[in-house]
Coordinates of C-alpha atoms in Angstrom, one line a residue:
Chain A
X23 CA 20.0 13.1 -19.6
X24 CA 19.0 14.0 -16.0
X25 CA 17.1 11.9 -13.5
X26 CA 15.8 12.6 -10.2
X27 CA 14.1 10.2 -7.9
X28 CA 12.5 11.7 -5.0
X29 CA 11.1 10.0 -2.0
X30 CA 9.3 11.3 0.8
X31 CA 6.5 11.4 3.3
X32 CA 5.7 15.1 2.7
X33 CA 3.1 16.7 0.7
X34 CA 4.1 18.0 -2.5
X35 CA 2.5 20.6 -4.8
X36 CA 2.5 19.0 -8.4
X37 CA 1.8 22.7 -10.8
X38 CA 4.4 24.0 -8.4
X39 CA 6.6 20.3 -9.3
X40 CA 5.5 20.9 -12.9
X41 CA 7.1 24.6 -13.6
X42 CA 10.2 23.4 -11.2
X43 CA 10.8 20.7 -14.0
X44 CA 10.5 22.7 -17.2
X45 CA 12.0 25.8 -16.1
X46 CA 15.3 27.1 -18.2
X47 CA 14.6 23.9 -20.8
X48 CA 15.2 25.4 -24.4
X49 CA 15.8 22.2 -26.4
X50 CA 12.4 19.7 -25.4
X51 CA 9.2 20.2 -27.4
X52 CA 7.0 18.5 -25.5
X53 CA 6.4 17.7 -21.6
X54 CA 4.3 15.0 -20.0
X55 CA 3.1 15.6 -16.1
X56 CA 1.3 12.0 -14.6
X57 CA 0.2 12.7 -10.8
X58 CA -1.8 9.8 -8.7
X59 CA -4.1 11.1 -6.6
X60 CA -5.5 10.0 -3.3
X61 CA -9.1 8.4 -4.0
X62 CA -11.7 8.1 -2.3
X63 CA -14.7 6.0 -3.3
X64 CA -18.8 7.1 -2.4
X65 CA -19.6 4.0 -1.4
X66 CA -17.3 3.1 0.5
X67 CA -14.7 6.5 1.7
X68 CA -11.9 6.3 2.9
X69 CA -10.4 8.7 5.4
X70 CA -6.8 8.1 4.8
X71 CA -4.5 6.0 2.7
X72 CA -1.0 5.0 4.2
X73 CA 1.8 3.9 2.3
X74 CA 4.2 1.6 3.1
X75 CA 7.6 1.2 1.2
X76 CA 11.1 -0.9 1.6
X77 CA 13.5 2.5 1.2
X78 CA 16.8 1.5 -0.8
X79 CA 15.0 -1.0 -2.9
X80 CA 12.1 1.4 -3.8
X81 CA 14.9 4.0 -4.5
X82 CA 17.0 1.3 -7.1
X83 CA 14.2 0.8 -8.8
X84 CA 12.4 4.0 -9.3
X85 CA 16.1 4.7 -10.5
X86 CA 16.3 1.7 -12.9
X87 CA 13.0 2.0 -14.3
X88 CA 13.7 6.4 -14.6
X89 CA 16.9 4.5 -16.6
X90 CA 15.3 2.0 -19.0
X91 CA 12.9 4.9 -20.3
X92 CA 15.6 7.3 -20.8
X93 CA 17.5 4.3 -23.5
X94 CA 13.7 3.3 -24.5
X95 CA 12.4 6.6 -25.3
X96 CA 15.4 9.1 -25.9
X97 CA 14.2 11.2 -23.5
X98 CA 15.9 14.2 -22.3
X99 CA 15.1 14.4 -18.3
X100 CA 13.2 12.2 -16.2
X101 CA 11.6 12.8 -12.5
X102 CA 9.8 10.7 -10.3
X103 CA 8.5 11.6 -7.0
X104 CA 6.5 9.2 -4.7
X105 CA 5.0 9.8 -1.1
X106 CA 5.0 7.4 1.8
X107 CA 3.1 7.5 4.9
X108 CA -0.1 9.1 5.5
X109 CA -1.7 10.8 3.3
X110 CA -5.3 12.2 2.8
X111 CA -8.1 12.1 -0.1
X112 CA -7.1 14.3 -3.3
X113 CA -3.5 14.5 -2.4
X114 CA -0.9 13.6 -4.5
X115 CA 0.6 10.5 -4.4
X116 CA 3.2 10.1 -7.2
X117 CA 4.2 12.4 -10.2
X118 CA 6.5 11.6 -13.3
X119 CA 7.4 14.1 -15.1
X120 CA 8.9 13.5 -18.7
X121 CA 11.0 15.8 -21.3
X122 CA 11.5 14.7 -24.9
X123 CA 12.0 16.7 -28.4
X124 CA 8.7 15.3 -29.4
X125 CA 5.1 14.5 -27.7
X126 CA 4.9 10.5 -28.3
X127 CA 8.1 9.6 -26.4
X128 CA 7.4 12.0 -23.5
X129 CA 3.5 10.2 -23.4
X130 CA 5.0 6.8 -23.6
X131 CA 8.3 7.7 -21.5
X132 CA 6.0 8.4 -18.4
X133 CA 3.1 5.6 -19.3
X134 CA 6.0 3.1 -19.3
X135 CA 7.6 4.3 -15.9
X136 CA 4.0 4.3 -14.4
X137 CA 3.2 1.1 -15.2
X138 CA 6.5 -0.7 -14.0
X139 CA 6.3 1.2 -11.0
X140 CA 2.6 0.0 -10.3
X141 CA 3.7 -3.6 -10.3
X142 CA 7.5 -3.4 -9.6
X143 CA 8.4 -0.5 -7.2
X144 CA 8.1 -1.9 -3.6
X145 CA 5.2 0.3 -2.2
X146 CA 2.2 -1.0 -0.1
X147 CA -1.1 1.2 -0.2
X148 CA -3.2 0.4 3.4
X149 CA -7.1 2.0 3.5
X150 CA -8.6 3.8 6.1
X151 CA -12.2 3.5 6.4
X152 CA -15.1 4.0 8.9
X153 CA -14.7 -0.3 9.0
X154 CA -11.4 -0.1 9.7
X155 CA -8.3 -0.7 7.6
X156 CA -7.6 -2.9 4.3
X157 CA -4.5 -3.9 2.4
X158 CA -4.9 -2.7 -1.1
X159 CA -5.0 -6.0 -3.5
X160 CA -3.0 -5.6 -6.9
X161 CA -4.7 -6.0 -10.1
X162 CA -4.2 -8.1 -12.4
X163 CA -4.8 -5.2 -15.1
X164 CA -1.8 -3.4 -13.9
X165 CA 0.1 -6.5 -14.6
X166 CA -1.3 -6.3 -18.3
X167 CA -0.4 -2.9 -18.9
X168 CA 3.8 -4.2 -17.9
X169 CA 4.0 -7.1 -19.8
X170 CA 2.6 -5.4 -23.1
X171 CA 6.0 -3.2 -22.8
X172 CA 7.7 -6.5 -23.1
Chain B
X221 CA 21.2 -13.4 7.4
X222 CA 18.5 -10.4 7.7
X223 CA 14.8 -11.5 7.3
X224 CA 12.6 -8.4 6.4
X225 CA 8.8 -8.1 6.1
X226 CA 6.2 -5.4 4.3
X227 CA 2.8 -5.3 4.6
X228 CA 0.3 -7.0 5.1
X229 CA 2.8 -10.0 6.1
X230 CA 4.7 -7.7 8.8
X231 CA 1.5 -7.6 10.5
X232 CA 0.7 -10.8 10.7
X233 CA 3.5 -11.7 11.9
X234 CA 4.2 -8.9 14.7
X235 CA 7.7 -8.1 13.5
X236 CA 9.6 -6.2 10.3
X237 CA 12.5 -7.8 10.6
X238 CA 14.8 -10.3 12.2
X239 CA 18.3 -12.1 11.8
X240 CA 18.1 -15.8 11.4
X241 CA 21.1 -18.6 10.9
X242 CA 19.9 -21.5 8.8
X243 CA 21.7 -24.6 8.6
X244 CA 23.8 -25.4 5.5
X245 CA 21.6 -27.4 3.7
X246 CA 19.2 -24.5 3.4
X247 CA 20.5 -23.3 0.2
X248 CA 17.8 -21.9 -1.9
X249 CA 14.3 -19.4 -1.0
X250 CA 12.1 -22.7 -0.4
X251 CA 14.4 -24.2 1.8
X252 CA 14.5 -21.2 4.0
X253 CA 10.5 -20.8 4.0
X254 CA 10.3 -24.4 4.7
X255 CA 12.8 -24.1 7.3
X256 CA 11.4 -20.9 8.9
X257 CA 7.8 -22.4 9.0
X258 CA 9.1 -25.8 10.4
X259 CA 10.3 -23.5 13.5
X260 CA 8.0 -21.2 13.4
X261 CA 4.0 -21.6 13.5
X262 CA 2.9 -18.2 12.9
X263 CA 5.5 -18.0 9.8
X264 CA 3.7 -21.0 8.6
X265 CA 0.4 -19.6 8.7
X266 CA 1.4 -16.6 7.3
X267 CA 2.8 -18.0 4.2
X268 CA 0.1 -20.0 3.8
X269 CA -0.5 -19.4 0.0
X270 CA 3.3 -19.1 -1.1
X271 CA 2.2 -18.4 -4.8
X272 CA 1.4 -14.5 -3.3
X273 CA 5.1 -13.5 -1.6
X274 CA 7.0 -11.8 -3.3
X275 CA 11.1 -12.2 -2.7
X276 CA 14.1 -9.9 -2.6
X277 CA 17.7 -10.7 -2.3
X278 CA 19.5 -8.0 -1.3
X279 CA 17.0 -5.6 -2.9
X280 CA 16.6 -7.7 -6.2
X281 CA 13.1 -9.7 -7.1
X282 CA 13.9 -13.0 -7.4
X283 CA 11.8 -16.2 -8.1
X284 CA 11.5 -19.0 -4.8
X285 CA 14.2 -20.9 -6.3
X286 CA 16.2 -18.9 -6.4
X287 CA 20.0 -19.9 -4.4
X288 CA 20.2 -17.5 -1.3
X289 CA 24.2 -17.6 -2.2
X290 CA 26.0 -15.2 -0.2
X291 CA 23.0 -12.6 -0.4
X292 CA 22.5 -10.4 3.5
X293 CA 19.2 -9.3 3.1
X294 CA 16.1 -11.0 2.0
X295 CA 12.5 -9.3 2.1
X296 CA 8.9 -11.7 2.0
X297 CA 6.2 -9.4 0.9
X298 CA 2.7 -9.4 -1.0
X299 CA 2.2 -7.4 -4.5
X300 CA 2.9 -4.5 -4.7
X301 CA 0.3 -2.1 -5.1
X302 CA 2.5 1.8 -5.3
X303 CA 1.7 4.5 -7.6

């Protein structure tokens, strides 16, 4: 089992991310790829999304979470890699990238890292509009789609 | 022992961090937001609606009751909202 938790304020490009991760792997059958994406909204657009994050902590737990799907899942290599600072409509955000022997625990590998690391990673999203800037609120469905791991 | 703060509540409050020295009968998370906003207005105001802040002690989530112990670092911020 290999993880890798990357965090950083540059751009990344997620095919180029995706091929980086599979390459040389003869003994997985199957291979999920999740990126977030910067959005924007028609009604109200946003120029620009800023992330802010608490470094070590966001680090641990990227790492525990990467962790408790690896014993949940069997799964075979794990990477997560989440931005901070700046960034710009339709740029990517966050990518996990799973690798199992078969297609359910690679889906549900990634869905469950995902979904702790919406409610449970310590990241901040911040909107940029033409009115200025807004905190992101959570939701209470992300909190839903945790707890039914539980 | 280090005070940090994200978001939302960093702004309001005009700082990310600071070091503070509460007495000894501050032993647990409520005492030292009770403390902090007896001193402090702004803190007060902030953490107006306590049920939203989130806690870390030295980098682990942890409920307001929580004893402070002989933890370094702890963090006050609001949901998080990553990914």
């Amino acid at each position: 089992m290999s993880t890798i938790v990357r965090l950083q304020n540059e751009i990344f490009d997620p095919g180029q991310e995706s091929n980086a991760f599979l390459k040389d792997e003869t003994q997985a059958g199957a291979a999920v790829t999740f990126t977030g994406i910067v959005r924007s909204n028609a009604k109200a657009p946003i120029t620009s999304l800023t992330l802010e994050h608490y470094p070590p902590m966001a680090q641990a737990q990227l790492e525990g979470f990467a962790t408790k799907a690896s014993e949940r899942f069997e799964l075979q290599k794990i990477c997560v890699i989440h931005r901070y600072g700046k960034m710009l409509p339709g740029e990517p955000i966050v990518q996990v990238m799973t690798l199992a022997p078969h297609r359910r625990a690679a889906f549900e590998g990634a869905e469950f890292i995902m979904d702790f690391l919406k409610t449970s990673a310590p990241f901040w999203k911040k909107e940029t509009g033409i009115n200025g800037e807004v905190w992101v609120e959570a939701k209470t469905h992300d909190d839903d789609a945790m707890d039914r791991w539980s | 022992m280090k005070v940090l703060y994200f978001a939302w509540l960093r702004e309001r409050l005009n700082r990310g961090e600071e070091t503070v020295s509460p007495p000894k009968d501050v032993t647990t998370i409520v005492d030292l937001m009770d403390w902090m906003a007896k001193n402090d207005e702004g803190f007060e105001l902030a953490f107006e609606k306590r049920s939203l802040i989130k806690t870390a002690l030295d980098e682990n989530i942890v409920d307001h009751d929580t004893p402070l112990g002989e933890a370094k670092t702890i963090a006050f911020f609001p949901p998080m909202t990553g990914g």
